[in-house]
Short mmCIF file of C-alpha atoms in Angstrom, two decimals:
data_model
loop_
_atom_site.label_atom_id
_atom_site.label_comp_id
_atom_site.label_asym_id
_atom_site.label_seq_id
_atom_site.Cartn_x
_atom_site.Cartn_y
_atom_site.Cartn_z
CA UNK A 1 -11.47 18.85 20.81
CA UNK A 2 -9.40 17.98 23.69
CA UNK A 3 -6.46 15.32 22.80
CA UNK A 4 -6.37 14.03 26.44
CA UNK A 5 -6.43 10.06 25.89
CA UNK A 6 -4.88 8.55 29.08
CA UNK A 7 -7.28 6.36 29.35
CA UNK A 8 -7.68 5.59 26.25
CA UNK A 9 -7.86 1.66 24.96
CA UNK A 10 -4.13 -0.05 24.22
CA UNK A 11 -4.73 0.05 19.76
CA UNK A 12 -2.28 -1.06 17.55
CA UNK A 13 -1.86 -0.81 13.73
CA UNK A 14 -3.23 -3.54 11.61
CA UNK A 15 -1.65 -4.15 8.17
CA UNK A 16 -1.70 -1.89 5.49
CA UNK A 17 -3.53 -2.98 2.46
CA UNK A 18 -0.21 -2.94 0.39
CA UNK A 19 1.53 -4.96 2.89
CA UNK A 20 -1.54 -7.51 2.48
CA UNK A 21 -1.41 -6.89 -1.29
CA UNK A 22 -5.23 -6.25 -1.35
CA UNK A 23 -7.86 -4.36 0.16
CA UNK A 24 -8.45 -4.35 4.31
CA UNK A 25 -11.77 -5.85 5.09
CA UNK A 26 -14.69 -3.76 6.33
CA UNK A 27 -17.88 -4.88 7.64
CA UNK A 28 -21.08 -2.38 7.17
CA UNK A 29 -23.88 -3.36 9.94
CA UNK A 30 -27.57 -2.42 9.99
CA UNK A 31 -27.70 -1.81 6.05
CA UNK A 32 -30.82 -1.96 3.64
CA UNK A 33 -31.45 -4.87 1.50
CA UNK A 34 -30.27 -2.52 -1.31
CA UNK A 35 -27.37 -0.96 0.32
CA UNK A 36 -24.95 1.25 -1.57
CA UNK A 37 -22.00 -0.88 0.27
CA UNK A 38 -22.84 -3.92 -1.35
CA UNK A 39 -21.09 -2.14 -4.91
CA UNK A 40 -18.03 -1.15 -3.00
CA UNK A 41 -14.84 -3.58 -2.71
CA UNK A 42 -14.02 -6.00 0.33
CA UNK A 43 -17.08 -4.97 2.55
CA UNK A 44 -18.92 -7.66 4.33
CA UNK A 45 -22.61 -5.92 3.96
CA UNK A 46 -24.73 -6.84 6.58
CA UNK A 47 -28.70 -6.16 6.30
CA UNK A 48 -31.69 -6.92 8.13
CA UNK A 49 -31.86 -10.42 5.99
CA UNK A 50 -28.12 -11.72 7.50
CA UNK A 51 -28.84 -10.06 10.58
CA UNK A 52 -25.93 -8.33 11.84
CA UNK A 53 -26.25 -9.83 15.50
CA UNK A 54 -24.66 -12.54 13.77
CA UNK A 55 -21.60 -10.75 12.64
CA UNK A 56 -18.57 -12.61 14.39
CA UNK A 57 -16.60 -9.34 14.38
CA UNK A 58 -12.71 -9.16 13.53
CA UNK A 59 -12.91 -6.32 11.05
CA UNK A 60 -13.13 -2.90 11.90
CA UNK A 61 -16.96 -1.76 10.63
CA UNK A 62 -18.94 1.12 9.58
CA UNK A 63 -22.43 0.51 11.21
CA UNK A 64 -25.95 2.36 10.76
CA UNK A 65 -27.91 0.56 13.58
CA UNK A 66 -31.85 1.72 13.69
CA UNK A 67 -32.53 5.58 14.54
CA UNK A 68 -36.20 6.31 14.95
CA UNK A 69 -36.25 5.07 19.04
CA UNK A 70 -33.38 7.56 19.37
CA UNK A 71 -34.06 10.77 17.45
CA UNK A 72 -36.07 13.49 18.23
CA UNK A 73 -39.36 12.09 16.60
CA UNK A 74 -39.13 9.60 19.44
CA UNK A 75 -42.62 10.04 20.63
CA UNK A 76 -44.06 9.63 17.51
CA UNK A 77 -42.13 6.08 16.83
CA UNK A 78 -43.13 2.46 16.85
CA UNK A 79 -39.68 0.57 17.61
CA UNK A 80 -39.99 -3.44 17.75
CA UNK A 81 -39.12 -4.67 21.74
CA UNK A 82 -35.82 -5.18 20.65
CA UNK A 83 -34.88 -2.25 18.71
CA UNK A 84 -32.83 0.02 21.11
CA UNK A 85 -30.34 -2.90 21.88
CA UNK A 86 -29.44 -2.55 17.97
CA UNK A 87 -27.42 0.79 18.59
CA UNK A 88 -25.95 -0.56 21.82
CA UNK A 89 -24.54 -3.58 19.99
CA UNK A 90 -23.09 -1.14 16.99
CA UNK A 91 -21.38 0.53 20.08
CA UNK A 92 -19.99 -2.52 22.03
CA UNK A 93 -18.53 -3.17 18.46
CA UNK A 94 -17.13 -0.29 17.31
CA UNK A 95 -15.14 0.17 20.55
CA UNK A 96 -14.40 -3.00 20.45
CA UNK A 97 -13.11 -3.69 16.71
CA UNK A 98 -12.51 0.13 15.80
CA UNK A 99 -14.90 1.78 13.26
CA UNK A 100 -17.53 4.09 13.10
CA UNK A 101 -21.37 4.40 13.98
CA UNK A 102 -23.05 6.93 12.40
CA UNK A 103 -26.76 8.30 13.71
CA UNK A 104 -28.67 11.49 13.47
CA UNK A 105 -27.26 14.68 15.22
CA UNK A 106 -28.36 14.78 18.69
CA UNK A 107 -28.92 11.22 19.02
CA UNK A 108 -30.30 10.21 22.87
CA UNK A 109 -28.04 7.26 22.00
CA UNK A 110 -25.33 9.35 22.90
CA UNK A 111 -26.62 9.81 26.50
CA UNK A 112 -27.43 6.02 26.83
CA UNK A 113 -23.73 4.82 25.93
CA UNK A 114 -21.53 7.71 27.14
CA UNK A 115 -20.96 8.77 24.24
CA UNK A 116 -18.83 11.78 23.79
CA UNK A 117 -20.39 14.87 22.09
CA UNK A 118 -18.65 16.85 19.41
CA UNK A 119 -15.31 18.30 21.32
CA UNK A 120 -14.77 15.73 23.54
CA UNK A 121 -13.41 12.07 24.10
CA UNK A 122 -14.33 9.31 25.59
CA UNK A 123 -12.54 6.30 27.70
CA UNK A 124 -12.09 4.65 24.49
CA UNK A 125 -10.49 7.30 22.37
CA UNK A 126 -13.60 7.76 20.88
CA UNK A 127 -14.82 11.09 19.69
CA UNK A 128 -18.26 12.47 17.53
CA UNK A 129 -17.73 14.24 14.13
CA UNK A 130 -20.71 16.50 13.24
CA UNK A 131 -21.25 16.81 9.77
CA UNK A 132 -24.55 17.23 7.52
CA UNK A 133 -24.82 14.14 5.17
CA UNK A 134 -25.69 16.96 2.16
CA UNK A 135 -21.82 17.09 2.11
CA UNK A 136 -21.07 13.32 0.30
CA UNK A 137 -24.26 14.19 -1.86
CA UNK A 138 -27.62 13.68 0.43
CA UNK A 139 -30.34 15.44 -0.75
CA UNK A 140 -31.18 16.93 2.34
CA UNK A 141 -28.93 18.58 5.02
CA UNK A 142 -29.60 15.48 7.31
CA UNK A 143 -27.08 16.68 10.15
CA UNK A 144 -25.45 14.03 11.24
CA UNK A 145 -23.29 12.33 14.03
CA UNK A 146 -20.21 9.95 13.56
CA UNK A 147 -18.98 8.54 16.54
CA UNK A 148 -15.53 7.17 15.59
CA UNK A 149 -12.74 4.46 17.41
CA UNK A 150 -9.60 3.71 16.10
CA UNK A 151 -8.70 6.90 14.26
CA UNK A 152 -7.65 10.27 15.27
CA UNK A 153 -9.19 13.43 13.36
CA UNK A 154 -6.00 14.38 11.63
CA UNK A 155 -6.45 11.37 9.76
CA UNK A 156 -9.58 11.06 8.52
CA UNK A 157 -9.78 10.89 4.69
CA UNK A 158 -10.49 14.73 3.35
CA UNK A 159 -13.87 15.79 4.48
CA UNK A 160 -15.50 17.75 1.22
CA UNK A 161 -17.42 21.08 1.82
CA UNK A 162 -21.40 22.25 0.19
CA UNK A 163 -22.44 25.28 1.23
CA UNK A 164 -25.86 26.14 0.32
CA UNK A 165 -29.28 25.44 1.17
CA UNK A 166 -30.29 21.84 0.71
CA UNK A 167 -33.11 21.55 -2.19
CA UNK A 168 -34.83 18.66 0.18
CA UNK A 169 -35.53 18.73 3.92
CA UNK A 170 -36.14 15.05 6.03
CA UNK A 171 -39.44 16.41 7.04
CA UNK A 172 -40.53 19.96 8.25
CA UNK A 173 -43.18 21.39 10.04
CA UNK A 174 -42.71 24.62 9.15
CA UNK A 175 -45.37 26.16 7.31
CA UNK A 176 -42.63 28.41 5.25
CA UNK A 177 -40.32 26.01 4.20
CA UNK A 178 -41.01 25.22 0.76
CA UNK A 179 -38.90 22.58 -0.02
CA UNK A 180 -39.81 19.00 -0.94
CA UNK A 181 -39.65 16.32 2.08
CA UNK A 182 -37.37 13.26 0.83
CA UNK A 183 -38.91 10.00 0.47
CA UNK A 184 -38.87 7.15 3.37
CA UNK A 185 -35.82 5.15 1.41
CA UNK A 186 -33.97 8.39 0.83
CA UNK A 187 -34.33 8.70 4.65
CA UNK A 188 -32.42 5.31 5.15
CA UNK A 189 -30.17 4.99 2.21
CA UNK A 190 -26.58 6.20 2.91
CA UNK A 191 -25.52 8.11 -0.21
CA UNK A 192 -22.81 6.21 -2.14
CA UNK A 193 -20.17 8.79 -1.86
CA UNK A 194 -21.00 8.70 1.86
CA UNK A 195 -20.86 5.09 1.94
CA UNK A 196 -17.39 5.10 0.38
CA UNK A 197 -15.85 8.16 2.67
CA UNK A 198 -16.83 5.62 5.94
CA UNK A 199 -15.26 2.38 4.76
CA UNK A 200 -12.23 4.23 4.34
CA UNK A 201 -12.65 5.92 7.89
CA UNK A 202 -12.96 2.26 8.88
CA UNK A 203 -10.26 0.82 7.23
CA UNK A 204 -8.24 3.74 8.41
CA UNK A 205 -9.09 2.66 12.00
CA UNK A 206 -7.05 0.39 14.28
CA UNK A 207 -7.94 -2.36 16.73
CA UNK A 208 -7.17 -3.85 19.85
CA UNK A 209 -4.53 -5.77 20.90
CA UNK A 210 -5.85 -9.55 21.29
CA UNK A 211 -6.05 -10.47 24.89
#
């Protein structure tokens, strides 16, 4: 991954949480009505019901916008009119409040935004961790993208390891794979472990300097 960031955005450090003496606010965008974030500490949850196009912003966020236009069962989707412009709101904030967006490896989001693949940066310091979701407890491999602002990859909290075949796929085609498909809400839930490793990403993350 190349460490080249001269043009990356001006960032500064917000307050530790001990300096604050309590927890750094996080906001989690795009989340289901019975979101694993909405047992964790200090996270503003927002779900389809609040509508995160609401969200005033301020907080460095953790955001899960809508997949299925982007992925590679594209063809086969049914997105509402409005549905791309989801991710491309998760991305104006991330880069703008520091955070992370997280959608499935291979995204064509990635294309859309300029997005920088795994290995590379963007204008914004940004840069794409690829890591299967089976790692923070997923029942499937679900490979994954993480497209993160704010926070360089030495200091990310401690990334755990499975190896091992997944007992679950997402859905298969393959005659010879055996193995169960996961349901539709085990598609969209983010596993709680998962969901606790990415607010701390986020509150590790720093933001802009106010104009």
């Amino acid at each position: 991954m190349t460490d080249d960031l001269t043009h990356a955005t001006s960032l500064r450090a917000s307050p530790s949480s001990e300096g604050l003496g309590r927890t750094r606010a996080v906001a989690a965008l795009f989340c289901r009505a019975d979101s694993h974030y909405k047992a964790l500490p200090a996270v503003d949850v927002w779900d389809e019901a609040r509508d995160a196009r609401k969200w005033p912003g301020g907080a460095p966020l953790v955001a899960h916008p809508p997949c299925r236009a982007w992925g590679r069962l594209r063809a086969f989707a049914n997105p509402a009119p409005h549905e791309k412009d989801l991710a491309r709101f998760a991305v104006a904030k991330v880069r703008e409040f520091g955070g992370v967006l997280e959608h499935p490896a291979g995204s064509t989001l990635w294309a859309d935004q300029g997005l920088p693949v795994p290995g590379l940066r963007d204008e914004f310091g940004g840069w794409t961790l690829a890591a299967p979701q089976k790692w923070w407890g997923h029942k499937a491999e679900k490979a994954s993208w993480f497209y993160v602002v704010g926070c360089e990859p030495a200091d990310v909290p401690a990334i755990p390891l499975v190896l091992g075949e997944a007992a679950y796929v997402v859905q298969s085609r393959k005659r010879h794979d055996y193995r169960p498909h996961i349901t539709k809400a085990e598609r969209e839930h983010t596993p709680l472990e998962l969901a606790a490793w990415l607010v701390d990403l986020a509150r590790r993350c720093k933001v802009k300097e106010p104009a």
